[in-house]
Tab-separated table of C-alpha atoms and ligand atoms in Angstrom:
chain	number	residue	atom	x	y	z
A	1	MET	CA	17.496	16.357	-28.366
A	2	SER	CA	20.309	13.943	-27.439
A	3	ALA	CA	19.614	11.127	-24.995
A	4	ALA	CA	23.326	10.804	-24.080
A	5	LYS	CA	23.740	9.575	-20.540
A	6	LYS	CA	26.187	11.336	-18.270
A	7	GLU	CA	27.394	9.358	-15.234
A	8	TYR	CA	26.378	10.920	-11.936
A	9	LYS	CA	28.279	9.663	-8.864
A	10	ARG	CA	25.781	11.474	-6.714
A	11	VAL	CA	22.520	12.892	-8.010
A	12	THR	CA	21.731	16.423	-6.848
A	13	VAL	CA	18.889	18.822	-7.581
A	14	LYS	CA	21.225	20.461	-10.089
A	15	SER	CA	21.826	17.117	-11.856
A	16	LEU	CA	18.088	16.776	-12.464
A	17	VAL	CA	17.844	20.132	-14.202
A	18	GLU	CA	20.908	19.172	-16.237
A	19	MET	CA	19.283	15.853	-17.191
A	20	LYS	CA	16.251	17.733	-18.472
A	21	ARG	CA	18.470	20.073	-20.469
A	22	ASN	CA	20.324	17.077	-21.966
A	23	GLY	CA	17.130	15.202	-22.794
A	24	GLU	CA	17.957	12.399	-20.347
A	25	ARG	CA	14.857	10.938	-18.686
A	26	ILE	CA	14.810	10.952	-14.871
A	27	SER	CA	13.989	7.722	-13.022
A	28	MET	CA	12.308	7.923	-9.640
A	29	LEU	CA	10.849	5.299	-7.298
A	30	THR	CA	9.549	5.285	-3.773
A	31	ALA	CA	11.251	3.551	-0.846
A	32	TYR	CA	10.432	3.545	2.833
A	33	ASP	CA	13.009	1.262	4.463
A	34	TYR	CA	16.731	0.483	4.474
A	35	SER	CA	16.756	-2.868	2.621
A	36	MET	CA	14.548	-1.799	-0.278
A	37	ALA	CA	16.355	1.544	-0.594
A	38	LYS	CA	19.688	-0.275	-0.852
A	39	VAL	CA	18.467	-2.393	-3.787
A	40	ILE	CA	16.975	0.642	-5.518
A	41	ASP	CA	20.047	2.823	-5.020
A	42	ASP	CA	22.336	0.015	-6.252
A	43	ALA	CA	20.172	-0.249	-9.376
A	44	ASN	CA	21.111	3.370	-10.191
A	45	ILE	CA	17.778	5.089	-9.715
A	46	ASP	CA	18.126	8.876	-9.893
A	47	VAL	CA	15.631	9.890	-7.229
A	48	ILE	CA	14.206	8.001	-4.255
A	49	LEU	CA	10.961	9.415	-2.931
A	50	VAL	CA	10.089	8.627	0.652
A	51	GLY	CA	6.455	9.084	-0.239
A	52	ASP	CA	3.598	9.505	2.163
A	53	SER	CA	2.232	6.510	0.240
A	54	ALA	CA	4.019	4.758	3.130
A	55	SER	CA	0.703	5.399	4.846
A	56	ASN	CA	-0.922	3.001	2.331
A	57	VAL	CA	1.705	0.408	1.508
A	58	MET	CA	3.595	0.229	4.798
A	59	ALA	CA	0.867	0.991	7.348
A	60	GLY	CA	-2.245	-0.223	5.507
A	61	HIS	CA	-4.226	3.006	5.756
A	62	GLU	CA	-6.781	3.790	3.069
A	63	THR	CA	-5.337	7.273	2.428
A	64	THR	CA	-2.086	9.176	2.919
A	65	LEU	CA	-3.638	11.483	5.512
A	66	PRO	CA	-2.914	9.586	8.746
A	67	ILE	CA	0.887	9.349	8.453
A	68	THR	CA	2.679	11.656	10.895
A	69	LEU	CA	5.796	13.788	10.636
A	70	ASP	CA	7.598	11.504	13.121
A	71	GLN	CA	6.714	8.443	11.029
A	72	MET	CA	7.936	10.113	7.812
A	73	ILE	CA	11.204	11.006	9.548
A	74	TYR	CA	11.598	7.380	10.687
A	75	HIS	CA	11.101	6.081	7.117
A	76	ALA	CA	13.361	8.762	5.636
A	77	SER	CA	16.235	8.140	8.025
A	78	SER	CA	16.088	4.387	7.260
A	79	VAL	CA	16.294	5.161	3.525
A	80	ILE	CA	19.112	7.668	3.938
A	81	ARG	CA	21.300	5.076	5.706
A	82	ALA	CA	21.102	2.880	2.585
A	83	ILE	CA	21.897	5.239	-0.238
A	84	SER	CA	25.125	6.328	-1.844
A	85	ARG	CA	24.001	7.776	-5.192
A	86	SER	CA	20.315	8.714	-5.345
A	87	LEU	CA	18.773	12.033	-4.417
A	88	VAL	CA	16.357	11.435	-1.528
A	89	VAL	CA	13.173	13.506	-1.468
A	90	VAL	CA	10.721	13.226	1.424
A	91	ASP	CA	7.002	13.987	1.406
A	92	ILE	CA	6.015	16.540	4.015
A	93	PRO	CA	2.880	14.923	5.439
A	94	PHE	CA	-0.673	16.202	5.566
A	95	GLY	CA	-1.260	18.623	8.438
A	96	SER	CA	2.365	19.629	8.892
A	97	TYR	CA	2.589	22.505	6.383
A	98	GLN	CA	-0.842	23.748	5.327
A	99	SER	CA	-1.817	25.816	8.367
A	100	ASP	CA	0.959	28.400	8.367
A	101	PRO	CA	4.366	29.014	6.791
A	102	LYS	CA	6.227	28.967	10.115
A	103	GLU	CA	4.887	25.512	10.905
A	104	ALA	CA	5.712	24.401	7.359
A	105	LEU	CA	9.305	25.545	7.812
A	106	ARG	CA	9.566	23.846	11.215
A	107	SER	CA	8.315	20.576	9.699
A	108	ALA	CA	10.685	20.808	6.730
A	109	ILE	CA	13.632	21.553	9.017
A	110	ARG	CA	12.784	18.543	11.189
A	111	ILE	CA	12.768	16.285	8.108
A	112	MET	CA	16.111	17.597	6.862
A	113	LYS	CA	17.817	17.665	10.282
A	114	GLU	CA	16.518	14.414	11.751
A	115	SER	CA	16.579	12.217	8.634
A	116	GLY	CA	19.436	13.631	6.563
A	117	ALA	CA	17.172	13.897	3.485
A	118	HIS	CA	18.178	16.070	0.538
A	119	ALA	CA	14.841	17.723	-0.326
A	120	ILE	CA	11.155	17.735	0.502
A	121	LYS	CA	7.986	17.449	-1.590
A	122	VAL	CA	4.762	19.412	-1.086
A	123	GLU	CA	1.319	19.009	-2.633
A	124	GLY	CA	-0.432	22.066	-4.081
A	125	GLY	CA	0.181	25.394	-5.790
A	126	LEU	CA	-1.076	28.894	-5.034
A	127	GLU	CA	-2.727	27.827	-1.739
A	128	ILE	CA	0.648	26.913	-0.199
A	129	LYS	CA	2.744	29.619	-1.862
A	130	ASP	CA	3.865	31.290	1.381
A	131	SER	CA	4.886	27.988	2.940
A	132	VAL	CA	6.893	26.988	-0.139
A	133	LYS	CA	8.628	30.395	-0.144
A	134	ARG	CA	9.514	30.132	3.518
A	135	ILE	CA	10.969	26.627	3.138
A	136	LEU	CA	12.963	27.610	0.057
A	137	ASN	CA	14.285	30.718	1.831
A	138	ALA	CA	15.796	28.435	4.462
A	139	GLY	CA	17.830	26.713	1.738
A	140	ILE	CA	15.716	23.566	1.582
A	141	PRO	CA	15.093	22.262	-1.954
A	142	VAL	CA	11.401	21.775	-2.705
A	143	MET	CA	9.711	19.494	-5.229
A	144	GLY	CA	6.089	20.363	-6.098
A	145	HIS	CA	3.231	17.931	-6.754
A	146	LEU	CA	0.145	18.857	-8.814
A	147	GLY	CA	-2.770	17.055	-10.448
A	148	LEU	CA	-4.093	14.205	-8.355
A	149	THR	CA	-2.708	15.210	-4.987
A	150	PRO	CA	-3.658	12.350	-2.643
A	151	GLN	CA	-3.628	14.537	0.483
A	152	SER	CA	-6.736	16.265	-0.986
A	153	ILE	CA	-8.575	13.045	-1.758
A	154	TYR	CA	-11.596	13.987	0.355
A	155	LYS	CA	-11.949	17.236	-1.620
A	156	PHE	CA	-11.771	15.318	-4.939
A	157	GLY	CA	-13.918	12.417	-3.696
A	158	THR	CA	-12.330	9.999	-6.196
A	159	TYR	CA	-8.945	8.900	-7.555
A	160	THR	CA	-9.917	9.541	-11.206
A	161	VAL	CA	-7.898	11.609	-13.692
A	162	ARG	CA	-7.615	15.321	-12.766
A	163	ALA	CA	-7.582	18.490	-14.896
A	164	LYS	CA	-9.690	17.136	-17.750
A	165	GLU	CA	-11.737	20.326	-17.724
A	166	ASP	CA	-10.298	23.627	-18.959
A	167	GLU	CA	-10.621	25.482	-15.665
A	168	GLU	CA	-8.675	22.924	-13.633
A	169	ALA	CA	-6.115	22.492	-16.445
A	170	GLU	CA	-5.551	26.265	-16.531
A	171	LYS	CA	-5.064	26.413	-12.753
A	172	LEU	CA	-2.601	23.517	-12.947
A	173	LYS	CA	-0.547	25.315	-15.622
A	174	GLN	CA	-0.510	28.510	-13.532
A	175	ASP	CA	0.462	26.570	-10.398
A	176	ALA	CA	3.310	24.831	-12.229
A	177	LEU	CA	4.685	28.175	-13.428
A	178	LEU	CA	4.316	29.615	-9.945
A	179	LEU	CA	6.194	26.715	-8.313
A	180	GLN	CA	9.008	27.168	-10.830
A	181	LYS	CA	9.084	30.925	-10.223
A	182	LEU	CA	9.242	30.411	-6.460
A	183	GLY	CA	12.326	28.218	-6.935
A	184	CYS	CA	11.117	24.590	-6.805
A	185	PHE	CA	13.642	22.275	-8.455
A	186	ALA	CA	11.114	19.841	-9.985
A	187	ILE	CA	7.416	19.021	-10.096
A	188	VAL	CA	5.504	15.739	-9.959
A	189	LEU	CA	2.354	15.606	-12.098
A	190	GLU	CA	-0.006	12.818	-11.080
A	191	LYS	CA	-2.830	11.337	-13.145
A	192	ILE	CA	-3.575	14.082	-15.648
A	193	PRO	CA	-4.066	13.934	-19.438
A	194	ALA	CA	-0.790	13.236	-21.279
A	195	LYS	CA	-1.350	16.231	-23.577
A	196	LEU	CA	-1.590	18.628	-20.655
A	197	ALA	CA	1.472	17.107	-18.968
A	198	LYS	CA	3.467	17.530	-22.184
A	199	GLU	CA	2.427	21.161	-22.416
A	200	VAL	CA	3.491	21.806	-18.820
A	201	ALA	CA	6.836	19.997	-19.264
A	202	GLU	CA	7.575	22.048	-22.371
A	203	SER	CA	6.685	25.313	-20.655
A	204	LEU	CA	9.063	24.769	-17.714
A	205	THR	CA	12.839	24.696	-17.420
A	206	ILE	CA	12.673	22.548	-14.258
A	207	PRO	CA	11.983	18.806	-14.669
A	208	VAL	CA	8.460	17.442	-14.645
A	209	ILE	CA	8.176	13.891	-13.338
A	210	GLY	CA	4.994	12.048	-14.190
A	211	ILE	CA	2.913	9.278	-12.706
A	212	GLY	CA	-0.024	8.541	-14.947
A	213	ALA	CA	0.865	11.644	-16.958
A	214	GLY	CA	2.127	10.048	-20.184
A	215	GLY	CA	5.564	9.764	-21.741
A	216	ASP	CA	6.212	13.343	-22.831
A	217	VAL	CA	7.476	14.544	-19.477
A	218	ASP	CA	11.040	14.588	-18.138
A	219	GLY	CA	10.871	11.528	-15.909
A	220	GLN	CA	8.689	8.856	-14.379
A	221	VAL	CA	7.889	7.815	-10.819
A	222	LEU	CA	6.148	4.713	-9.487
A	223	VAL	CA	5.483	3.296	-6.055
A	224	ILE	CA	7.967	0.414	-5.642
A	225	HIS	CA	5.322	-1.989	-4.290
A	226	ASP	CA	3.236	-1.410	-7.449
A	227	LEU	CA	6.200	-1.924	-9.812
A	228	LEU	CA	7.109	-5.184	-8.056
A	229	GLY	CA	3.530	-6.460	-8.108
A	230	MET	CA	3.032	-6.527	-4.355
A	231	THR	CA	-0.189	-4.484	-4.416
A	232	LYS	CA	-2.374	-6.870	-6.358
A	233	GLU	CA	-5.638	-4.976	-5.755
A	234	PHE	CA	-4.249	-1.768	-7.314
A	235	ASN	CA	-4.512	-1.816	-11.111
A	236	PRO	CA	-4.592	1.659	-12.637
A	237	ARG	CA	-4.026	1.948	-16.377
A	238	PHE	CA	-0.721	3.790	-15.937
A	239	LEU	CA	0.902	1.022	-13.938
A	240	ARG	CA	3.440	-1.327	-15.532
A	241	ARG	CA	4.237	-4.276	-13.274
A	242	TYR	CA	7.749	-5.640	-13.683
A	243	MET	CA	7.235	-8.650	-11.402
A	244	ASN	CA	4.503	-10.534	-9.644
A	245	LEU	CA	6.218	-10.476	-6.294
A	246	TYR	CA	3.016	-11.095	-4.337
A	247	GLU	CA	2.700	-14.481	-5.995
A	248	GLU	CA	6.439	-15.244	-5.888
A	249	MET	CA	6.660	-14.423	-2.194
A	250	GLY	CA	3.530	-16.419	-1.485
A	251	LYS	CA	5.004	-19.463	-3.234
A	252	ALA	CA	8.282	-19.198	-1.312
A	253	ILE	CA	6.511	-18.805	2.024
A	254	SER	CA	4.145	-21.736	1.332
A	255	GLN	CA	7.172	-23.874	0.464
A	256	TYR	CA	8.833	-22.873	3.744
A	257	VAL	CA	5.671	-23.795	5.681
A	258	THR	CA	5.619	-27.197	3.963
A	259	ASP	CA	9.315	-27.745	4.640
A	260	VAL	CA	8.923	-26.959	8.339
A	261	LYS	CA	5.823	-29.142	8.706
A	262	THR	CA	7.451	-32.081	6.893
A	263	ARG	CA	10.725	-31.616	8.841
A	264	ASP	CA	12.577	-31.083	5.570
A	265	PHE	CA	13.943	-27.804	6.953
A	266	PRO	CA	16.538	-27.585	8.383
A	267	ASN	CA	18.500	-30.434	6.830
A	268	GLU	CA	21.938	-31.775	7.893
A	269	GLU	CA	23.827	-28.982	6.097
A	270	GLU	CA	21.649	-26.290	7.598
A	271	GLN	CA	22.579	-26.902	11.205
A	272	TYR	CA	25.648	-26.725	13.477
B	301	KIV	O1	3.580	9.378	-1.958
B	301	KIV	C1	3.920	9.003	-3.090
B	301	KIV	O2	4.293	7.841	-3.311
B	301	KIV	C2	3.855	9.970	-4.165
B	301	KIV	C3	4.091	9.465	-5.561
B	301	KIV	C4	2.919	8.699	-6.025
B	301	KIV	C5	4.446	10.551	-6.486
B	301	KIV	O3	3.603	11.105	-3.949
């Protein structure tokens, strides 16, 4: 398959399917605020995910469960104001779509209307089929998310690799096919064996974007704070750090403290 890169002025859900067809890998990163989203969009990322991982990295919660719909809309609208090229997908948070399809649709509409996002992401397969259908019927593009779905962390009890056993792997394959059949435009597969992820990616026409799912899928996603090395306690095997920003920022801030204490800052040129 050719890896020729077509220029996309604006990435749409259709562009992603086209990228898969052309063998071009899809790049995706999270963002939660205007300034970071601007840097990411300028660096030509294809998809920005306003992930509910904001609950962890922005708010300091242990899980993604506490973040609210209002908070997700706040993060998403900040991101939307920054972007000119990327497709912006927003996580629909825990508790705002699982109870019934009408509530799911109301939540999805609020995200789209109040933030200006381009699509939403849901966690789960068969269990949320009616909600996914309802949202799609309203014309809202939906990205699925299978494997390690952090909103179900208390059911799993641990963040270890999912679908290692045949039964769970089989359900995941069925769920992926179902999400495609319902009309989802892409699926995220999190922390599953690379061999299984490859099989799923090859069985679908819609793109499969992996995180901890190996290289034989159609794209990759990481949490921006992890990529930049800001989350120093988080060291899963799948993570490649491109910077050690925690240390770099710490050094800069310590230098500033020293400069203030020693009256080095501000100097003659730094005042009016
Ligand atoms: O919330 C998030 O950041 C995510 C990614 C890890 C895929 O769902």
